[in-house]
Amino acid sequence: MKKTDLGTDSILSLVFKLAIPAMMAQFVNVLYNIIDRIFIGNIPIIGDTALAGIGVCGPIVTLLTSFGTLVGIGGSVYMATKMGEGDNETAEKILSNSFSLLVAMSAILTVLFLFTKEYLLNWFGASLETFVYANEYLTIYTIGTIFAILAFGMNFFITCQGFPTIAMYSVMIGAVINIVLDYLFVVIFDFKVAGAAWATVIAQICSCIWVLLFLFGNRARIRIKKYPASKEIMVKICKMGISPFIVISTDSIILIVLNMVLQYHGGKELGDLLVSAATIVQSYMLIITAPLIGITTGTQAIISYNYGAKNRDRVMKAIKYIMTMAVAFCSIMFVISRVAPQYFVLLFTQNQELVELAKWCIQASTLGIIVMAIQYEVVDAMTALGKTKLSLALSLSRKISYTVLTCVIPIFFIPNKTFYAETISDIACGTINFFIFIYVLKKMPFDKPTEIS
């Protein structure tokens, strides 16, 4: 197996080698949610109502797996920096401590969410009609939390070692198994919502096994070994990962707020219909944001490795190529969002009222995605350079504006206008943060020891 050298290979070649498999892996990863929702939405009689229920627990599921991002991105960026400095022993300790940290987090989160899930669902927008489906799905999914978090979080450590294809396979294995089991459990055996949930859990177990076999095995350059837990390393991992964690976890919180707002302002007549539309919109946005995250996080190792090696020219080239790829991808998705969103919506429902509503909501939500691409690379590049405080501040600026607009818009306009909140925050914050990023890059020294701030 040919290894990728982050310090000597062509930057453009590296960006493609790491970004494309990461994009595909992230895209395939979203199929876990999207395929479940498609099968659930097409269940006879209960489909639209069950889809709204899954929409309520969807952000909670994403919130759970975002803890994999906290350790996965934080630890892999930290590890790649040490690899760039030639300190493979510390890199090995970082990997091993990251594994231990994820196991501990998973155990705590499983217990916490199993005891609080009913309160969370009621609080976050479940109606009397949708609660039963949301509760059934979330209960089963939470049981498999440890496998979901380990598979997602540890996969970053495969990519940052120069094996993006192996990382992509781990996700593809899970997705294929999930699709097959969804068909068997939901369509053939008629297990309905429970069948979709069990299909996801089993698929995540298979992905987790693949990832851990690689990282414990001899093919990895840096392997998981038995090291004592290091508080210093774990704290640094969390400091490096806090910004991307907040990016993803606050996305979940915003979606929870959106569901609550739509349910409240829509009332008994429109509440569940609006939440069903929001679930479809969220699924569509995942098709955009997941590959975008693949581009910007999958290539972080190039930036952090060469920053650790104090090679300014390679760092700047990497940022330029990564941002160009991100903008190009979102430009294509912008055009698709204008001309063909209805074909995506029809995968979930044949209810014409819901089709028309969801189509309009998709078009309203995607007006700012080209600027959003810049925002994502700004945040993830700052993380890769160790500027975690700034990265966090830039990320939170968009999240706060998005949340405020989500709550304020429906007070003055009809509820479906709420979907403009994402577009407004993307354009305003993305533009401002880009100019801040340019200023910071010009001031950054590359001749000092690597620091995390």
PDB file of C-alpha atoms in Angstrom, residues 237-453:
ATOM      1  CA  ILE A 237      -6.814  17.030  22.438  1.00  0.00           C
ATOM      2  CA  CYS A 238      -9.981  18.684  23.706  1.00  0.00           C
ATOM      3  CA  LYS A 239      -8.531  22.174  23.192  1.00  0.00           C
ATOM      4  CA  MET A 240      -7.697  21.310  19.584  1.00  0.00           C
ATOM      5  CA  GLY A 241     -11.089  19.716  18.988  1.00  0.00           C
ATOM      6  CA  ILE A 242     -13.362  22.179  20.782  1.00  0.00           C
ATOM      7  CA  SER A 243     -13.964  24.391  17.748  1.00  0.00           C
ATOM      8  CA  PRO A 244     -15.072  21.654  15.282  1.00  0.00           C
ATOM      9  CA  PHE A 245     -17.044  20.050  18.109  1.00  0.00           C
ATOM     10  CA  ILE A 246     -18.925  23.271  18.695  1.00  0.00           C
ATOM     11  CA  VAL A 247     -19.448  23.676  14.951  1.00  0.00           C
ATOM     12  CA  ILE A 248     -21.215  20.317  14.744  1.00  0.00           C
ATOM     13  CA  SER A 249     -22.880  20.241  18.161  1.00  0.00           C
ATOM     14  CA  THR A 250     -24.283  23.740  17.764  1.00  0.00           C
ATOM     15  CA  ASP A 251     -25.599  22.741  14.340  1.00  0.00           C
ATOM     16  CA  SER A 252     -27.585  20.121  16.231  1.00  0.00           C
ATOM     17  CA  ILE A 253     -28.738  22.661  18.800  1.00  0.00           C
ATOM     18  CA  ILE A 254     -29.845  25.046  16.049  1.00  0.00           C
ATOM     19  CA  LEU A 255     -31.864  22.268  14.397  1.00  0.00           C
ATOM     20  CA  ILE A 256     -33.443  21.457  17.740  1.00  0.00           C
ATOM     21  CA  VAL A 257     -34.373  25.131  18.160  1.00  0.00           C
ATOM     22  CA  LEU A 258     -35.716  25.166  14.589  1.00  0.00           C
ATOM     23  CA  ASN A 259     -37.963  22.159  15.274  1.00  0.00           C
ATOM     24  CA  MET A 260     -39.236  23.752  18.485  1.00  0.00           C
ATOM     25  CA  VAL A 261     -39.919  27.080  16.751  1.00  0.00           C
ATOM     26  CA  LEU A 262     -41.708  25.449  13.807  1.00  0.00           C
ATOM     27  CA  GLN A 263     -43.814  23.262  16.083  1.00  0.00           C
ATOM     28  CA  TYR A 264     -44.762  26.238  18.264  1.00  0.00           C
ATOM     29  CA  HIS A 265     -45.569  28.738  15.513  1.00  0.00           C
ATOM     30  CA  GLY A 266     -47.083  26.127  13.204  1.00  0.00           C
ATOM     31  CA  GLY A 267     -49.506  24.923  15.854  1.00  0.00           C
ATOM     32  CA  LYS A 268     -51.626  21.791  15.577  1.00  0.00           C
ATOM     33  CA  GLU A 269     -52.492  22.451  11.934  1.00  0.00           C
ATOM     34  CA  LEU A 270     -49.020  23.043  10.476  1.00  0.00           C
ATOM     35  CA  GLY A 271     -46.518  22.071  13.205  1.00  0.00           C
ATOM     36  CA  ASP A 272     -45.879  18.449  12.202  1.00  0.00           C
ATOM     37  CA  LEU A 273     -45.941  19.336   8.469  1.00  0.00           C
ATOM     38  CA  LEU A 274     -43.272  22.020   8.995  1.00  0.00           C
ATOM     39  CA  VAL A 275     -41.113  19.666  11.078  1.00  0.00           C
ATOM     40  CA  SER A 276     -41.431  17.002   8.339  1.00  0.00           C
ATOM     41  CA  ALA A 277     -40.317  19.602   5.778  1.00  0.00           C
ATOM     42  CA  ALA A 278     -37.429  20.626   8.057  1.00  0.00           C
ATOM     43  CA  THR A 279     -36.360  16.966   8.305  1.00  0.00           C
ATOM     44  CA  ILE A 280     -36.149  16.751   4.511  1.00  0.00           C
ATOM     45  CA  VAL A 281     -34.289  20.076   4.353  1.00  0.00           C
ATOM     46  CA  GLN A 282     -31.840  18.870   7.002  1.00  0.00           C
ATOM     47  CA  SER A 283     -31.243  15.724   4.960  1.00  0.00           C
ATOM     48  CA  TYR A 284     -30.580  17.812   1.855  1.00  0.00           C
ATOM     49  CA  MET A 285     -28.215  20.126   3.712  1.00  0.00           C
ATOM     50  CA  LEU A 286     -26.272  17.079   4.899  1.00  0.00           C
ATOM     51  CA  ILE A 287     -25.557  16.254   1.262  1.00  0.00           C
ATOM     52  CA  ILE A 288     -23.892  19.684   1.050  1.00  0.00           C
ATOM     53  CA  THR A 289     -22.272  20.078   4.455  1.00  0.00           C
ATOM     54  CA  ALA A 290     -20.984  16.506   4.883  1.00  0.00           C
ATOM     55  CA  PRO A 291     -18.787  16.492   1.739  1.00  0.00           C
ATOM     56  CA  LEU A 292     -17.810  20.084   2.569  1.00  0.00           C
ATOM     57  CA  ILE A 293     -16.664  18.920   6.001  1.00  0.00           C
ATOM     58  CA  GLY A 294     -14.811  16.115   4.225  1.00  0.00           C
ATOM     59  CA  ILE A 295     -12.906  18.685   2.153  1.00  0.00           C
ATOM     60  CA  THR A 296     -12.027  21.014   5.021  1.00  0.00           C
ATOM     61  CA  THR A 297     -11.363  18.491   7.807  1.00  0.00           C
ATOM     62  CA  GLY A 298     -10.007  15.672   5.643  1.00  0.00           C
ATOM     63  CA  THR A 299      -7.204  17.978   4.483  1.00  0.00           C
ATOM     64  CA  GLN A 300      -6.394  19.502   7.870  1.00  0.00           C
ATOM     65  CA  ALA A 301      -3.498  17.084   8.256  1.00  0.00           C
ATOM     66  CA  ILE A 302      -1.729  18.767   5.304  1.00  0.00           C
ATOM     67  CA  ILE A 303      -1.902  22.148   7.020  1.00  0.00           C
ATOM     68  CA  SER A 304      -1.039  20.959  10.523  1.00  0.00           C
ATOM     69  CA  TYR A 305       1.793  18.668   9.368  1.00  0.00           C
ATOM     70  CA  ASN A 306       3.496  21.413   7.350  1.00  0.00           C
ATOM     71  CA  TYR A 307       2.836  23.979  10.064  1.00  0.00           C
ATOM     72  CA  GLY A 308       4.620  21.627  12.447  1.00  0.00           C
ATOM     73  CA  ALA A 309       7.451  21.436   9.887  1.00  0.00           C
ATOM     74  CA  LYS A 310       7.399  25.287   9.690  1.00  0.00           C
ATOM     75  CA  ASN A 311       6.879  25.289   5.919  1.00  0.00           C
ATOM     76  CA  ARG A 312       4.845  28.443   5.285  1.00  0.00           C
ATOM     77  CA  ASP A 313       4.719  28.071   1.498  1.00  0.00           C
ATOM     78  CA  ARG A 314       3.138  24.614   1.648  1.00  0.00           C
ATOM     79  CA  VAL A 315       0.640  25.754   4.283  1.00  0.00           C
ATOM     80  CA  MET A 316      -0.504  28.715   2.188  1.00  0.00           C
ATOM     81  CA  LYS A 317      -0.793  26.622  -0.971  1.00  0.00           C
ATOM     82  CA  ALA A 318      -2.847  24.034   0.892  1.00  0.00           C
ATOM     83  CA  ILE A 319      -5.297  26.638   2.218  1.00  0.00           C
ATOM     84  CA  LYS A 320      -5.694  28.142  -1.284  1.00  0.00           C
ATOM     85  CA  TYR A 321      -6.392  24.805  -2.967  1.00  0.00           C
ATOM     86  CA  ILE A 322      -8.702  23.575  -0.207  1.00  0.00           C
ATOM     87  CA  MET A 323     -10.794  26.748  -0.269  1.00  0.00           C
ATOM     88  CA  THR A 324     -11.017  26.639  -4.074  1.00  0.00           C
ATOM     89  CA  MET A 325     -12.264  23.054  -3.974  1.00  0.00           C
ATOM     90  CA  ALA A 326     -14.816  23.879  -1.259  1.00  0.00           C
ATOM     91  CA  VAL A 327     -16.191  26.872  -3.181  1.00  0.00           C
ATOM     92  CA  ALA A 328     -16.346  24.886  -6.438  1.00  0.00           C
ATOM     93  CA  PHE A 329     -18.307  22.075  -4.777  1.00  0.00           C
ATOM     94  CA  CYS A 330     -20.803  24.445  -3.167  1.00  0.00           C
ATOM     95  CA  SER A 331     -21.223  26.358  -6.426  1.00  0.00           C
ATOM     96  CA  ILE A 332     -22.338  23.139  -8.113  1.00  0.00           C
ATOM     97  CA  MET A 333     -24.735  22.383  -5.259  1.00  0.00           C
ATOM     98  CA  PHE A 334     -26.095  25.936  -5.454  1.00  0.00           C
ATOM     99  CA  VAL A 335     -27.127  25.378  -9.081  1.00  0.00           C
ATOM    100  CA  ILE A 336     -28.665  21.975  -8.295  1.00  0.00           C
ATOM    101  CA  SER A 337     -30.613  23.548  -5.423  1.00  0.00           C
ATOM    102  CA  ARG A 338     -32.140  26.060  -7.808  1.00  0.00           C
ATOM    103  CA  VAL A 339     -33.248  23.627 -10.513  1.00  0.00           C
ATOM    104  CA  ALA A 340     -33.852  20.167  -9.082  1.00  0.00           C
ATOM    105  CA  PRO A 341     -34.601  19.958  -5.314  1.00  0.00           C
ATOM    106  CA  GLN A 342     -38.030  18.407  -5.951  1.00  0.00           C
ATOM    107  CA  TYR A 343     -36.453  15.129  -7.090  1.00  0.00           C
ATOM    108  CA  PHE A 344     -34.729  14.795  -3.729  1.00  0.00           C
ATOM    109  CA  VAL A 345     -37.945  15.582  -1.833  1.00  0.00           C
ATOM    110  CA  LEU A 346     -39.882  12.914  -3.740  1.00  0.00           C
ATOM    111  CA  LEU A 347     -37.574  10.260  -2.264  1.00  0.00           C
ATOM    112  CA  PHE A 348     -39.166  10.921   1.129  1.00  0.00           C
ATOM    113  CA  THR A 349     -42.846  11.545   0.427  1.00  0.00           C
ATOM    114  CA  GLN A 350     -45.568  11.601  -2.218  1.00  0.00           C
ATOM    115  CA  ASN A 351     -47.658  14.083  -0.212  1.00  0.00           C
ATOM    116  CA  GLN A 352     -47.906  16.965  -2.693  1.00  0.00           C
ATOM    117  CA  GLU A 353     -48.363  19.622  -0.020  1.00  0.00           C
ATOM    118  CA  LEU A 354     -45.221  18.459   1.755  1.00  0.00           C
ATOM    119  CA  VAL A 355     -43.310  18.188  -1.547  1.00  0.00           C
ATOM    120  CA  GLU A 356     -44.015  21.805  -2.479  1.00  0.00           C
ATOM    121  CA  LEU A 357     -43.252  23.110   1.014  1.00  0.00           C
ATOM    122  CA  ALA A 358     -39.967  21.190   1.329  1.00  0.00           C
ATOM    123  CA  LYS A 359     -38.856  22.269  -2.158  1.00  0.00           C
ATOM    124  CA  TRP A 360     -39.349  25.942  -1.284  1.00  0.00           C
ATOM    125  CA  CYS A 361     -37.603  25.510   2.071  1.00  0.00           C
ATOM    126  CA  ILE A 362     -34.556  23.915   0.418  1.00  0.00           C
ATOM    127  CA  GLN A 363     -34.236  26.806  -2.011  1.00  0.00           C
ATOM    128  CA  ALA A 364     -34.549  29.364   0.790  1.00  0.00           C
ATOM    129  CA  SER A 365     -31.942  27.606   2.959  1.00  0.00           C
ATOM    130  CA  THR A 366     -29.279  27.223   0.256  1.00  0.00           C
ATOM    131  CA  LEU A 367     -28.968  30.791  -1.061  1.00  0.00           C
ATOM    132  CA  GLY A 368     -25.773  31.391   0.954  1.00  0.00           C
ATOM    133  CA  ILE A 369     -23.964  28.061   0.605  1.00  0.00           C
ATOM    134  CA  ILE A 370     -21.125  29.405  -1.576  1.00  0.00           C
ATOM    135  CA  VAL A 371     -20.112  31.811   1.190  1.00  0.00           C
ATOM    136  CA  MET A 372     -20.688  29.003   3.692  1.00  0.00           C
ATOM    137  CA  ALA A 373     -17.900  27.045   1.967  1.00  0.00           C
ATOM    138  CA  ILE A 374     -15.467  29.853   2.801  1.00  0.00           C
ATOM    139  CA  GLN A 375     -16.685  29.907   6.403  1.00  0.00           C
ATOM    140  CA  TYR A 376     -16.037  26.173   6.843  1.00  0.00           C
ATOM    141  CA  GLU A 377     -12.467  26.363   5.525  1.00  0.00           C
ATOM    142  CA  VAL A 378     -11.708  29.443   7.625  1.00  0.00           C
ATOM    143  CA  VAL A 379     -12.772  27.654  10.817  1.00  0.00           C
ATOM    144  CA  ASP A 380     -11.046  24.345  10.037  1.00  0.00           C
ATOM    145  CA  ALA A 381      -7.814  25.951   8.790  1.00  0.00           C
ATOM    146  CA  MET A 382      -7.548  27.956  12.013  1.00  0.00           C
ATOM    147  CA  THR A 383      -8.007  24.726  13.965  1.00  0.00           C
ATOM    148  CA  ALA A 384      -5.277  23.022  11.923  1.00  0.00           C
ATOM    149  CA  LEU A 385      -2.946  25.943  12.687  1.00  0.00           C
ATOM    150  CA  GLY A 386      -3.597  25.601  16.410  1.00  0.00           C
ATOM    151  CA  LYS A 387      -5.644  28.816  16.649  1.00  0.00           C
ATOM    152  CA  THR A 388      -8.492  27.112  18.447  1.00  0.00           C
ATOM    153  CA  LYS A 389      -9.772  30.177  20.326  1.00  0.00           C
ATOM    154  CA  LEU A 390     -10.082  32.208  17.142  1.00  0.00           C
ATOM    155  CA  SER A 391     -11.570  29.259  15.278  1.00  0.00           C
ATOM    156  CA  LEU A 392     -14.161  28.883  18.011  1.00  0.00           C
ATOM    157  CA  ALA A 393     -15.027  32.591  17.955  1.00  0.00           C
ATOM    158  CA  LEU A 394     -15.472  32.608  14.178  1.00  0.00           C
ATOM    159  CA  SER A 395     -17.648  29.524  14.326  1.00  0.00           C
ATOM    160  CA  LEU A 396     -19.818  30.844  17.136  1.00  0.00           C
ATOM    161  CA  SER A 397     -20.478  34.110  15.290  1.00  0.00           C
ATOM    162  CA  ARG A 398     -22.409  32.207  12.623  1.00  0.00           C
ATOM    163  CA  LYS A 399     -24.149  29.913  15.105  1.00  0.00           C
ATOM    164  CA  ILE A 400     -25.352  32.733  17.320  1.00  0.00           C
ATOM    165  CA  SER A 401     -26.701  34.782  14.421  1.00  0.00           C
ATOM    166  CA  TYR A 402     -28.408  31.703  12.969  1.00  0.00           C
ATOM    167  CA  THR A 403     -30.079  30.871  16.287  1.00  0.00           C
ATOM    168  CA  VAL A 404     -31.228  34.431  16.920  1.00  0.00           C
ATOM    169  CA  LEU A 405     -32.696  34.750  13.430  1.00  0.00           C
ATOM    170  CA  THR A 406     -34.432  31.378  13.766  1.00  0.00           C
ATOM    171  CA  CYS A 407     -36.224  32.627  16.858  1.00  0.00           C
ATOM    172  CA  VAL A 408     -36.939  36.176  15.626  1.00  0.00           C
ATOM    173  CA  ILE A 409     -38.095  35.721  12.009  1.00  0.00           C
ATOM    174  CA  PRO A 410     -41.309  33.759  12.722  1.00  0.00           C
ATOM    175  CA  ILE A 411     -42.415  36.438  15.195  1.00  0.00           C
ATOM    176  CA  PHE A 412     -42.783  38.903  12.328  1.00  0.00           C
ATOM    177  CA  PHE A 413     -43.378  36.614   9.313  1.00  0.00           C
ATOM    178  CA  ILE A 414     -45.121  33.324   8.508  1.00  0.00           C
ATOM    179  CA  PRO A 415     -43.282  30.279   9.984  1.00  0.00           C
ATOM    180  CA  ASN A 416     -41.775  28.963   6.736  1.00  0.00           C
ATOM    181  CA  LYS A 417     -39.779  32.223   6.341  1.00  0.00           C
ATOM    182  CA  THR A 418     -37.671  30.890   9.219  1.00  0.00           C
ATOM    183  CA  PHE A 419     -35.655  28.951   6.650  1.00  0.00           C
ATOM    184  CA  TYR A 420     -34.062  32.211   5.483  1.00  0.00           C
ATOM    185  CA  ALA A 421     -32.183  32.362   8.803  1.00  0.00           C
ATOM    186  CA  GLU A 422     -29.421  30.067   7.554  1.00  0.00           C
ATOM    187  CA  THR A 423     -28.895  32.034   4.338  1.00  0.00           C
ATOM    188  CA  ILE A 424     -28.622  35.390   6.106  1.00  0.00           C
ATOM    189  CA  SER A 425     -26.146  34.121   8.710  1.00  0.00           C
ATOM    190  CA  ASP A 426     -24.054  32.286   6.082  1.00  0.00           C
ATOM    191  CA  ILE A 427     -23.602  35.373   3.899  1.00  0.00           C
ATOM    192  CA  ALA A 428     -23.040  37.906   6.686  1.00  0.00           C
ATOM    193  CA  CYS A 429     -20.716  35.888   8.934  1.00  0.00           C
ATOM    194  CA  GLY A 430     -18.895  34.090   6.131  1.00  0.00           C
ATOM    195  CA  THR A 431     -17.910  37.389   4.520  1.00  0.00           C
ATOM    196  CA  ILE A 432     -16.736  39.031   7.748  1.00  0.00           C
ATOM    197  CA  ASN A 433     -14.826  35.958   8.923  1.00  0.00           C
ATOM    198  CA  PHE A 434     -12.991  35.619   5.599  1.00  0.00           C
ATOM    199  CA  PHE A 435     -11.404  39.066   5.977  1.00  0.00           C
ATOM    200  CA  ILE A 436     -10.486  38.315   9.599  1.00  0.00           C
ATOM    201  CA  PHE A 437      -8.831  35.089   8.424  1.00  0.00           C
ATOM    202  CA  ILE A 438      -6.746  36.898   5.773  1.00  0.00           C
ATOM    203  CA  TYR A 439      -5.528  39.401   8.363  1.00  0.00           C
ATOM    204  CA  VAL A 440      -4.549  36.676  10.848  1.00  0.00           C
ATOM    205  CA  LEU A 441      -2.689  34.642   8.213  1.00  0.00           C
ATOM    206  CA  LYS A 442      -0.529  37.641   7.318  1.00  0.00           C
ATOM    207  CA  LYS A 443       0.466  38.065  10.978  1.00  0.00           C
ATOM    208  CA  MET A 444       1.190  34.410  11.785  1.00  0.00           C
ATOM    209  CA  PRO A 445       4.850  33.521  12.473  1.00  0.00           C
ATOM    210  CA  PHE A 446       6.176  30.201  11.151  1.00  0.00           C
ATOM    211  CA  ASP A 447       9.571  30.300  12.824  1.00  0.00           C
ATOM    212  CA  LYS A 448       8.417  29.637  16.389  1.00  0.00           C
ATOM    213  CA  PRO A 449       7.536  26.374  18.172  1.00  0.00           C
ATOM    214  CA  THR A 450       4.018  25.121  17.490  1.00  0.00           C
ATOM    215  CA  GLU A 451       1.518  26.354  20.059  1.00  0.00           C
ATOM    216  CA  ILE A 452      -2.118  25.656  20.821  1.00  0.00           C
ATOM    217  CA  SER A 453      -4.055  28.795  21.693  1.00  0.00           C
TER     218      SER A 453
END
